[in-house]
Amino acid sequence: MRMNIDYWNKSIETGDREVLEKTQLADLRKTVDQALKTDFYGKRLRTEGIESGEDIRSIADLHRIPYTTKQDLRDAYPYGLLAIPLSEVVRLHVSSGTTGIPTVIYHSQADLNSWTDLGARSVIATGAGKDDVFQNMMTYGLFTGGLGLHYGGERAGMLVIPASSGNTQRQIKLMHDFKTTVVHATPSYMLHLAARMQNDGVDPASLSLRKAFVGAEPHSENVRLKIEELFGIDVYNSYGLSEMNGPAVAFECVYKKGMHVWEDAYIMEVVDPETGEPVEDGQSGELVFTTLKREATPLLRYRTRDLSFVYDTECECGRKHRRIGRIKGRTDDMLIINGVNIYPSQIEEAIMRLPEIGNNYQIIVEKSGALDKLTVKTEVRKSIFSDDAREINALRKRAIENLKSSIIVTPIVEFHEPGILPVQEGKAKRVFDMRKEEQA
Ligand code: ADP
Ligand code: ZN
């Protein structure tokens, strides 16, 4: 299918990979020089015999640099990874993650400028642009989701409504009054928004909305399709993490077939999470990124713990930046239930294949004697509760069968009316592993 394609930095996006790799090497050397100015990398790189960016002769020399982990960032808190004088820093973002130990990323004006450009490039890649009204429903604050795409949206010329997250009623009113055409939200919030509208007797497809950028949490292709269908729009996957700025690390283009990683700004590696060895294109592995355009907080070979794969084909849009597939989850999300390894995304994929099954779900793992017990709670359309009991039992049976064939383990499936399971303003919390909480 031919599409109308717009580029923000056409030569950077569609230029030969040879040229791209040359600029990557030049920027990697600069980044290593920057990193050497920090307490953390100053010690670590010198131990490896790297005294200057000049010591990096090719991209392959990247392997001389050890990986950087989330724990390294925690240990370096608050200033151990700062490479410029504090007087040159214009913003910071702090992430507390789930464990509560903070990490911090600083940005200079130049850092923000290149991030803004990546944001504009991402937005334009989806076909959005200056005629759009962009309601940004990601949280503004220390979390990078809101501010992260705000400036890129403005730079792309869109009218940006900095709505931030929550207050669903006001979101709907803003969408209605200002004829919002593009939104940015978590996929779970999009589903909640649709349910809320339907509850109020408003057809989500009756708005002016054309596109949604969804990210910040794992979601399946079925969830994308569900959101597209409910609102009658195109939904684009958006990936980022605060360590690599935030949103606009990787974004889907109009073809919606994987996310282009902006490789002039990041060197991407995909490695086996156990051994740290590279995996082949198409194979699943952990994403590892090196910043190329950051002076305040350069990060080298950062282990994201996010699992994905690289497409081994070129995209029809003409961009030469490689694409990654939907994020399957984080290495530390994996649940071991009665000895079987399961990712929450497999459970979502299996239940969302059933059209009767609604927008919200929870995964609960408990100890039951010596064994683990898995319960999947999910919302289903209201009418099913008034139907014949046989129907609900048949649906439960199908849900259990779907789950069993994908995760091997046989779960208990509980159905709830829409709106019963709790909704989070930011990232959805789906997994409740009581075994951990018992130990804690
Ligand atoms: P925290 O680390 O506290 O969750 P971040 O904002 O840095 O805060 O979260 C980034 C993480 O969110 C990523 O490492 C990834 O696990 C997840 N994430 C971001 N975008 C997506 C996406 N499109 N699909 C799946 N997961 C995503
Ligand atoms: Zn493309």
Short mmCIF file of C-alpha atoms and ligand atoms in Angstrom, two decimals:
data_model
loop_
_atom_site.label_atom_id
_atom_site.label_comp_id
_atom_site.label_asym_id
_atom_site.label_seq_id
_atom_site.Cartn_x
_atom_site.Cartn_y
_atom_site.Cartn_z
CA MET A 1 0.00 0.00 0.00
CA ARG A 2 1.43 3.43 -0.99
CA MET A 3 1.27 5.99 1.77
CA ASN A 4 1.89 9.66 1.90
CA ILE A 5 5.20 9.97 3.72
CA ASP A 6 6.61 13.03 5.42
CA TYR A 7 10.04 13.30 7.03
CA TRP A 8 11.36 15.71 9.62
CA ASN A 9 15.09 15.18 8.95
CA LYS A 10 14.90 13.49 5.56
CA SER A 11 18.64 13.09 4.98
CA ILE A 12 19.21 11.68 8.48
CA GLU A 13 16.19 9.40 8.30
CA THR A 14 16.66 8.02 4.80
CA GLY A 15 20.41 8.46 4.25
CA ASP A 16 22.71 5.47 3.62
CA ARG A 17 23.61 3.38 6.62
CA GLU A 18 27.26 3.86 5.79
CA VAL A 19 26.91 7.58 6.44
CA LEU A 20 24.80 6.91 9.53
CA GLU A 21 27.47 4.61 10.93
CA LYS A 22 30.19 7.22 10.33
CA THR A 23 28.30 9.80 12.33
CA GLN A 24 27.59 7.18 15.01
CA LEU A 25 31.31 6.55 15.40
CA ALA A 26 32.15 10.26 15.58
CA ASP A 27 29.41 10.82 18.16
CA LEU A 28 30.39 7.73 20.13
CA ARG A 29 33.91 9.13 20.51
CA LYS A 30 32.50 12.43 21.75
CA THR A 31 30.24 10.56 24.14
CA VAL A 32 33.15 8.58 25.54
CA ASP A 33 35.08 11.83 26.07
CA GLN A 34 32.06 13.22 27.90
CA ALA A 35 31.67 10.06 29.96
CA LEU A 36 35.31 10.21 31.05
CA LYS A 37 34.48 13.47 32.80
CA THR A 38 32.09 11.70 35.18
CA ASP A 39 33.19 10.04 38.44
CA PHE A 40 31.51 6.81 37.47
CA TYR A 41 32.85 6.29 33.93
CA GLY A 42 36.11 8.09 34.70
CA LYS A 43 37.08 5.13 36.88
CA ARG A 44 35.37 2.41 34.92
CA LEU A 45 36.69 3.29 31.46
CA ARG A 46 40.26 3.87 32.63
CA THR A 47 40.22 0.40 34.20
CA GLU A 48 39.47 -0.92 30.71
CA GLY A 49 42.35 1.10 29.24
CA ILE A 50 40.11 3.70 27.62
CA GLU A 51 41.61 7.14 28.26
CA SER A 52 39.93 9.09 25.48
CA GLY A 53 37.34 8.85 22.70
CA GLU A 54 40.26 8.33 20.32
CA ASP A 55 40.73 4.88 21.82
CA ILE A 56 37.47 3.84 20.16
CA ARG A 57 38.56 3.03 16.59
CA SER A 58 35.35 1.51 15.28
CA ILE A 59 31.81 0.78 16.42
CA ALA A 60 33.03 -2.76 17.11
CA ASP A 61 35.26 -1.30 19.85
CA LEU A 62 32.08 -0.64 21.76
CA HIS A 63 32.61 -4.15 23.13
CA ARG A 64 35.59 -2.90 25.11
CA ILE A 65 33.15 -0.89 27.21
CA PRO A 66 31.38 -2.76 30.03
CA TYR A 67 27.60 -2.63 30.29
CA THR A 68 25.92 -0.02 32.48
CA THR A 69 23.04 -1.23 34.66
CA LYS A 70 20.18 0.36 36.55
CA GLN A 71 22.11 -0.49 39.72
CA ASP A 72 25.08 1.54 38.45
CA LEU A 73 22.75 4.51 38.06
CA ARG A 74 21.44 4.05 41.59
CA ASP A 75 24.95 3.79 43.00
CA ALA A 76 25.98 6.95 41.14
CA TYR A 77 23.02 8.95 42.49
CA PRO A 78 22.93 11.94 42.65
CA TYR A 79 26.00 13.35 40.82
CA GLY A 80 28.19 10.41 39.83
CA LEU A 81 27.10 10.44 36.19
CA LEU A 82 27.04 14.18 35.63
CA ALA A 83 29.47 15.24 32.90
CA ILE A 84 28.97 19.02 32.75
CA PRO A 85 29.03 21.81 35.34
CA LEU A 86 25.73 22.07 37.23
CA SER A 87 25.40 25.65 35.98
CA GLU A 88 24.96 24.22 32.45
CA VAL A 89 22.19 21.83 33.48
CA VAL A 90 18.69 23.07 32.70
CA ARG A 91 16.50 20.12 33.69
CA LEU A 92 16.52 16.80 35.47
CA HIS A 93 14.16 13.84 35.54
CA VAL A 94 14.11 11.41 38.42
CA SER A 95 12.72 7.91 38.15
CA SER A 96 11.96 5.99 41.30
CA GLY A 97 10.90 2.82 39.52
CA THR A 98 9.29 0.15 41.62
CA THR A 99 11.99 -0.31 44.24
CA GLY A 100 12.02 3.30 45.36
CA ILE A 101 15.76 3.87 44.94
CA PRO A 102 16.01 6.85 42.62
CA THR A 103 18.00 7.41 39.44
CA VAL A 104 18.53 10.80 37.85
CA ILE A 105 19.16 12.02 34.31
CA TYR A 106 20.35 15.60 33.72
CA HIS A 107 19.87 17.57 30.52
CA SER A 108 21.68 20.58 29.08
CA GLN A 109 19.90 22.96 26.70
CA ALA A 110 21.55 21.14 23.78
CA ASP A 111 20.36 17.79 25.15
CA LEU A 112 16.78 19.04 25.32
CA ASN A 113 17.09 20.47 21.86
CA SER A 114 18.06 17.14 20.33
CA TRP A 115 15.37 15.32 22.31
CA THR A 116 12.79 17.82 21.03
CA ASP A 117 13.95 17.12 17.50
CA LEU A 118 13.53 13.37 18.01
CA GLY A 119 10.02 14.06 19.30
CA ALA A 120 9.13 16.13 16.25
CA ARG A 121 10.59 13.47 13.98
CA SER A 122 8.54 10.76 15.69
CA VAL A 123 5.29 12.67 15.45
CA ILE A 124 5.85 13.53 11.79
CA ALA A 125 6.67 9.86 11.05
CA THR A 126 3.10 8.92 12.01
CA GLY A 127 1.69 11.44 9.55
CA ALA A 128 0.68 13.95 12.25
CA GLY A 129 1.62 17.59 11.76
CA LYS A 130 0.77 21.25 12.02
CA ASP A 131 -2.94 20.87 11.40
CA ASP A 132 -3.30 18.57 14.38
CA VAL A 133 -4.55 19.30 17.88
CA PHE A 134 -2.48 17.18 20.21
CA GLN A 135 -3.80 16.34 23.67
CA ASN A 136 -0.94 14.96 25.70
CA MET A 137 -2.46 12.72 28.38
CA MET A 138 0.82 11.40 29.78
CA THR A 139 1.76 12.62 33.26
CA TYR A 140 3.76 15.87 33.33
CA GLY A 141 6.41 15.92 36.01
CA LEU A 142 9.41 13.87 37.03
CA PHE A 143 8.07 11.07 34.83
CA THR A 144 9.26 11.77 31.29
CA GLY A 145 6.08 10.77 29.44
CA GLY A 146 4.40 14.19 29.47
CA LEU A 147 7.18 16.72 28.99
CA GLY A 148 9.00 14.23 26.77
CA LEU A 149 6.69 14.61 23.80
CA HIS A 150 5.37 18.07 24.64
CA TYR A 151 8.17 20.06 23.04
CA GLY A 152 8.48 17.70 20.08
CA GLY A 153 4.77 18.16 19.45
CA GLU A 154 5.18 21.94 19.45
CA ARG A 155 8.24 21.78 17.24
CA ALA A 156 6.26 19.70 14.73
CA GLY A 157 3.78 22.57 14.69
CA MET A 158 0.88 20.86 16.41
CA LEU A 159 -1.40 22.71 18.79
CA VAL A 160 -0.40 21.05 22.08
CA ILE A 161 -2.85 20.70 24.95
CA PRO A 162 -0.76 19.81 28.05
CA ALA A 163 -3.64 17.90 29.67
CA SER A 164 -1.42 15.53 31.67
CA SER A 165 -3.00 12.33 33.00
CA GLY A 166 -6.16 11.67 34.98
CA ASN A 167 -9.43 13.57 35.35
CA THR A 168 -11.13 11.61 32.62
CA GLN A 169 -14.19 13.82 32.49
CA ARG A 170 -12.06 16.88 31.79
CA GLN A 171 -10.05 14.96 29.18
CA ILE A 172 -13.27 14.15 27.33
CA LYS A 173 -14.43 17.76 27.53
CA LEU A 174 -11.08 19.04 26.19
CA MET A 175 -11.21 16.51 23.36
CA HIS A 176 -14.69 17.61 22.52
CA ASP A 177 -14.25 21.42 22.85
CA PHE A 178 -10.90 21.69 21.02
CA LYS A 179 -11.54 18.92 18.49
CA THR A 180 -8.49 16.95 19.53
CA THR A 181 -7.12 14.92 16.62
CA VAL A 182 -4.11 13.23 18.25
CA VAL A 183 -3.56 11.90 21.79
CA HIS A 184 -0.63 10.41 23.66
CA ALA A 185 -1.50 8.06 26.52
CA THR A 186 -0.86 4.65 27.99
CA PRO A 187 -2.81 1.92 26.19
CA SER A 188 -4.58 1.04 29.45
CA TYR A 189 -5.76 4.63 29.79
CA MET A 190 -7.09 4.64 26.21
CA LEU A 191 -9.22 1.60 27.04
CA HIS A 192 -10.42 3.24 30.23
CA LEU A 193 -11.29 6.42 28.32
CA ALA A 194 -13.35 4.45 25.82
CA ALA A 195 -15.19 2.56 28.58
CA ARG A 196 -15.95 5.81 30.36
CA MET A 197 -17.35 7.40 27.19
CA GLN A 198 -19.51 4.38 26.47
CA ASN A 199 -20.77 4.49 30.01
CA ASP A 200 -21.77 8.13 29.47
CA GLY A 201 -23.54 7.22 26.24
CA VAL A 202 -20.88 8.80 23.99
CA ASP A 203 -19.54 6.80 21.07
CA PRO A 204 -15.72 7.12 21.26
CA ALA A 205 -15.65 7.04 17.46
CA SER A 206 -17.82 10.16 17.27
CA LEU A 207 -14.94 12.49 18.30
CA SER A 208 -12.50 14.26 15.95
CA LEU A 209 -9.71 11.90 16.99
CA ARG A 210 -7.53 10.44 14.20
CA LYS A 211 -4.47 9.05 15.92
CA ALA A 212 -3.11 7.91 19.26
CA PHE A 213 0.49 7.39 20.34
CA VAL A 214 0.54 4.73 23.02
CA GLY A 215 3.45 3.57 25.12
CA ALA A 216 5.10 3.44 28.54
CA GLU A 217 3.80 -0.08 29.23
CA PRO A 218 3.74 -3.40 27.42
CA HIS A 219 0.63 -4.14 25.38
CA SER A 220 -0.35 -6.67 22.77
CA GLU A 221 -1.30 -6.22 19.12
CA ASN A 222 -4.86 -7.13 20.15
CA VAL A 223 -4.98 -4.15 22.48
CA ARG A 224 -3.83 -1.89 19.66
CA LEU A 225 -6.58 -3.28 17.43
CA LYS A 226 -9.13 -2.88 20.17
CA ILE A 227 -8.26 0.81 20.68
CA GLU A 228 -8.26 1.39 16.92
CA GLU A 229 -11.68 -0.16 16.61
CA LEU A 230 -13.26 1.57 19.61
CA PHE A 231 -12.16 5.05 18.53
CA GLY A 232 -12.00 4.46 14.77
CA ILE A 233 -8.38 5.72 14.68
CA ASP A 234 -4.80 4.67 13.94
CA VAL A 235 -2.70 3.72 16.96
CA TYR A 236 1.10 3.97 16.91
CA ASN A 237 3.43 2.30 19.36
CA SER A 238 5.85 4.64 21.10
CA TYR A 239 8.85 3.45 23.11
CA GLY A 240 11.21 5.22 25.43
CA LEU A 241 12.73 5.14 28.88
CA SER A 242 13.93 7.88 31.17
CA GLU A 243 17.54 6.68 31.02
CA MET A 244 17.46 7.35 27.25
CA ASN A 245 15.55 10.68 27.70
CA GLY A 246 12.02 9.28 27.64
CA PRO A 247 9.58 9.03 24.71
CA ALA A 248 10.95 9.23 21.13
CA VAL A 249 13.65 6.59 21.41
CA ALA A 250 11.67 4.46 18.95
CA PHE A 251 8.38 5.16 17.19
CA GLU A 252 6.17 3.54 14.61
CA CYS A 253 5.80 5.17 11.21
CA VAL A 254 2.66 5.19 9.07
CA TYR A 255 3.17 1.50 8.29
CA LYS A 256 2.72 0.53 11.97
CA LYS A 257 5.07 -2.43 11.64
CA GLY A 258 7.58 -2.08 14.43
CA MET A 259 9.24 1.01 15.84
CA HIS A 260 12.13 2.82 14.15
CA VAL A 261 14.93 3.31 16.66
CA TRP A 262 16.53 6.72 16.00
CA GLU A 263 19.98 5.37 15.43
CA ASP A 264 21.69 8.71 14.93
CA ALA A 265 20.88 9.36 18.60
CA TYR A 266 21.29 5.85 20.03
CA ILE A 267 23.46 2.86 19.26
CA MET A 268 21.26 -0.18 19.71
CA GLU A 269 22.42 -3.68 20.58
CA VAL A 270 20.24 -6.71 21.25
CA VAL A 271 21.81 -9.24 23.60
CA ASP A 272 21.05 -12.49 25.33
CA PRO A 273 19.95 -11.38 28.80
CA GLU A 274 21.76 -14.32 30.43
CA THR A 275 25.10 -14.24 28.65
CA GLY A 276 25.23 -10.65 27.37
CA GLU A 277 26.22 -11.98 23.93
CA PRO A 278 24.64 -10.42 20.82
CA VAL A 279 21.67 -12.22 19.25
CA GLU A 280 20.81 -12.38 15.53
CA ASP A 281 18.26 -10.06 13.94
CA GLY A 282 14.79 -11.50 14.40
CA GLN A 283 15.78 -13.22 17.66
CA SER A 284 14.41 -12.03 20.95
CA GLY A 285 16.85 -10.38 23.34
CA GLU A 286 17.44 -7.50 25.72
CA LEU A 287 17.77 -4.01 24.26
CA VAL A 288 20.99 -2.17 25.10
CA PHE A 289 21.45 1.48 24.21
CA THR A 290 24.29 3.99 24.10
CA THR A 291 23.44 7.69 23.95
CA LEU A 292 25.09 9.63 21.12
CA LYS A 293 23.66 13.12 21.55
CA ARG A 294 23.86 13.66 25.28
CA GLU A 295 26.40 15.84 27.01
CA ALA A 296 25.01 16.08 30.57
CA THR A 297 24.41 12.37 31.27
CA PRO A 298 26.10 10.18 28.68
CA LEU A 299 25.23 6.49 29.11
CA LEU A 300 27.23 3.71 27.52
CA ARG A 301 25.74 0.31 26.76
CA TYR A 302 22.80 0.68 29.13
CA ARG A 303 20.97 -2.61 29.82
CA THR A 304 17.29 -1.72 29.54
CA ARG A 305 15.97 -5.15 30.63
CA ASP A 306 13.36 -4.69 27.87
CA LEU A 307 12.87 -7.67 25.60
CA SER A 308 12.29 -7.20 21.89
CA PHE A 309 13.77 -8.13 18.52
CA VAL A 310 15.03 -6.32 15.43
CA TYR A 311 13.25 -6.68 12.08
CA ASP A 312 15.66 -7.96 9.47
CA THR A 313 13.91 -6.18 6.61
CA GLU A 314 13.78 -2.55 5.53
CA CYS A 315 10.65 -0.53 6.10
CA GLU A 316 8.58 0.60 3.13
CA CYS A 317 8.71 4.18 4.41
CA GLY A 318 12.31 4.51 3.25
CA ARG A 319 13.80 5.18 6.70
CA LYS A 320 17.06 3.34 7.19
CA HIS A 321 16.83 3.28 10.98
CA ARG A 322 16.15 -0.28 12.10
CA ARG A 323 12.84 -1.29 13.64
CA ILE A 324 12.17 -3.16 16.87
CA GLY A 325 9.12 -5.28 17.56
CA ARG A 326 6.61 -4.79 20.30
CA ILE A 327 8.25 -5.00 23.76
CA LYS A 328 7.48 -8.41 25.21
CA GLY A 329 8.18 -7.28 28.77
CA ARG A 330 11.13 -6.76 31.04
CA THR A 331 13.55 -9.47 32.03
CA ASP A 332 12.51 -8.80 35.62
CA ASP A 333 8.76 -9.08 34.81
CA MET A 334 9.03 -12.77 34.17
CA LEU A 335 6.90 -14.89 36.49
CA ILE A 336 7.89 -18.42 37.34
CA ILE A 337 4.70 -20.31 38.07
CA ASN A 338 5.11 -23.93 39.08
CA GLY A 339 8.41 -23.90 37.26
CA VAL A 340 7.06 -22.45 34.01
CA ASN A 341 8.42 -19.10 32.77
CA ILE A 342 5.62 -16.73 31.86
CA TYR A 343 5.54 -13.10 30.74
CA PRO A 344 2.45 -11.05 31.61
CA SER A 345 2.25 -10.04 27.94
CA GLN A 346 1.48 -13.68 27.01
CA ILE A 347 -1.51 -13.62 29.33
CA GLU A 348 -2.79 -10.35 27.87
CA GLU A 349 -2.35 -11.67 24.36
CA ALA A 350 -4.35 -14.79 25.16
CA ILE A 351 -7.32 -13.13 26.86
CA MET A 352 -7.58 -10.15 24.51
CA ARG A 353 -8.09 -12.55 21.61
CA LEU A 354 -11.64 -13.00 22.89
CA PRO A 355 -13.77 -10.05 21.76
CA GLU A 356 -16.16 -10.38 24.72
CA ILE A 357 -13.33 -9.71 27.12
CA GLY A 358 -13.03 -6.14 28.19
CA ASN A 359 -10.53 -3.50 28.86
CA ASN A 360 -8.96 -4.20 32.19
CA TYR A 361 -7.38 -7.23 33.80
CA GLN A 362 -5.20 -8.35 36.71
CA ILE A 363 -2.83 -11.24 37.20
CA ILE A 364 -2.58 -12.65 40.71
CA VAL A 365 -0.07 -15.26 41.79
CA GLU A 366 -0.29 -16.87 45.22
CA LYS A 367 1.03 -19.86 47.08
CA SER A 368 -1.46 -22.65 47.55
CA GLY A 369 0.24 -25.31 49.64
CA ALA A 370 3.43 -26.25 47.86
CA LEU A 371 2.13 -25.03 44.51
CA ASP A 372 1.65 -21.65 42.86
CA LYS A 373 -1.85 -20.55 41.99
CA LEU A 374 -2.52 -18.20 39.07
CA THR A 375 -5.73 -16.17 38.93
CA VAL A 376 -6.61 -13.94 35.99
CA LYS A 377 -9.31 -11.38 36.77
CA THR A 378 -10.77 -9.67 33.75
CA GLU A 379 -13.63 -7.38 32.87
CA VAL A 380 -16.26 -8.58 30.43
CA ARG A 381 -19.18 -6.74 28.87
CA LYS A 382 -21.99 -6.14 31.31
CA SER A 383 -24.74 -7.90 29.37
CA ILE A 384 -23.06 -11.24 29.76
CA PHE A 385 -24.01 -11.33 33.45
CA SER A 386 -27.69 -11.17 32.62
CA ASP A 387 -27.40 -13.80 29.88
CA ASP A 388 -27.82 -17.48 30.37
CA ALA A 389 -25.25 -18.87 32.83
CA ARG A 390 -24.22 -21.34 30.18
CA GLU A 391 -22.85 -18.52 28.08
CA ILE A 392 -20.61 -17.19 30.80
CA ASN A 393 -19.36 -20.69 31.56
CA ALA A 394 -18.59 -21.27 27.90
CA LEU A 395 -16.67 -18.01 27.74
CA ARG A 396 -14.71 -18.91 30.86
CA LYS A 397 -13.86 -22.25 29.33
CA ARG A 398 -12.59 -20.60 26.17
CA ALA A 399 -10.52 -18.10 28.16
CA ILE A 400 -8.93 -20.89 30.18
CA GLU A 401 -8.20 -22.88 27.03
CA ASN A 402 -6.58 -19.89 25.32
CA LEU A 403 -4.44 -19.24 28.36
CA LYS A 404 -3.48 -22.86 28.79
CA SER A 405 -2.34 -23.21 25.22
CA SER A 406 -0.14 -20.16 25.47
CA ILE A 407 1.30 -20.42 29.00
CA ILE A 408 0.87 -24.15 29.79
CA VAL A 409 -0.27 -23.35 33.33
CA THR A 410 -4.02 -23.69 34.00
CA PRO A 411 -5.32 -20.50 35.59
CA ILE A 412 -8.45 -19.62 37.50
CA VAL A 413 -10.41 -17.06 35.48
CA GLU A 414 -12.66 -14.56 37.26
CA PHE A 415 -15.02 -12.25 35.42
CA HIS A 416 -15.97 -8.76 36.60
CA GLU A 417 -18.29 -6.04 35.37
CA PRO A 418 -16.68 -3.12 33.50
CA GLY A 419 -15.25 -0.45 35.79
CA ILE A 420 -14.72 -2.76 38.76
CA LEU A 421 -10.99 -3.39 38.53
CA PRO A 422 -8.86 -0.41 39.63
CA VAL A 423 -7.33 1.95 37.02
CA GLN A 424 -4.00 3.71 37.48
CA GLU A 425 -3.28 7.23 36.24
CA GLY A 426 0.15 6.32 34.96
CA LYS A 427 1.40 2.90 34.05
CA ALA A 428 -1.10 0.11 34.68
CA LYS A 429 -0.30 -2.23 37.54
CA ARG A 430 -1.46 -5.65 36.38
CA VAL A 431 0.62 -8.17 38.25
CA PHE A 432 0.19 -8.91 41.94
CA ASP A 433 2.70 -11.52 42.98
CA MET A 434 1.64 -12.31 46.53
CA ARG A 435 4.50 -14.77 46.90
CA LYS A 436 6.93 -11.82 46.85
CA GLU A 437 4.80 -9.78 49.19
CA GLU A 438 4.70 -12.65 51.67
CA GLN A 439 8.49 -12.78 51.67
CA ALA A 440 8.93 -9.02 51.96
P1 ADP B 1 10.22 3.31 35.07
O1 ADP B 1 11.56 2.73 34.73
O2 ADP B 1 10.11 3.87 36.44
O3 ADP B 1 9.08 2.42 34.68
P2 ADP B 1 10.33 4.87 32.63
O4 ADP B 1 9.47 5.96 32.19
O5 ADP B 1 11.76 5.06 32.39
O6 ADP B 1 10.04 4.61 34.15
O7 ADP B 1 9.81 3.56 31.94
C1 ADP B 1 10.39 3.06 30.79
C2 ADP B 1 9.96 1.65 30.59
O8 ADP B 1 8.57 1.57 30.22
C3 ADP B 1 10.69 0.96 29.50
O9 ADP B 1 11.96 0.50 29.93
C4 ADP B 1 9.73 -0.17 29.15
O10 ADP B 1 9.86 -1.24 30.07
C5 ADP B 1 8.37 0.47 29.34
N1 ADP B 1 7.87 0.95 28.04
C6 ADP B 1 8.00 2.17 27.51
N2 ADP B 1 7.40 2.25 26.29
C7 ADP B 1 6.89 1.03 26.04
C8 ADP B 1 6.17 0.45 24.95
N3 ADP B 1 5.82 1.14 23.87
N4 ADP B 1 5.82 -0.85 25.05
C9 ADP B 1 6.16 -1.57 26.13
N5 ADP B 1 6.83 -1.09 27.19
C10 ADP B 1 7.19 0.20 27.16
ZN ZN B 2 8.85 2.98 8.49
#
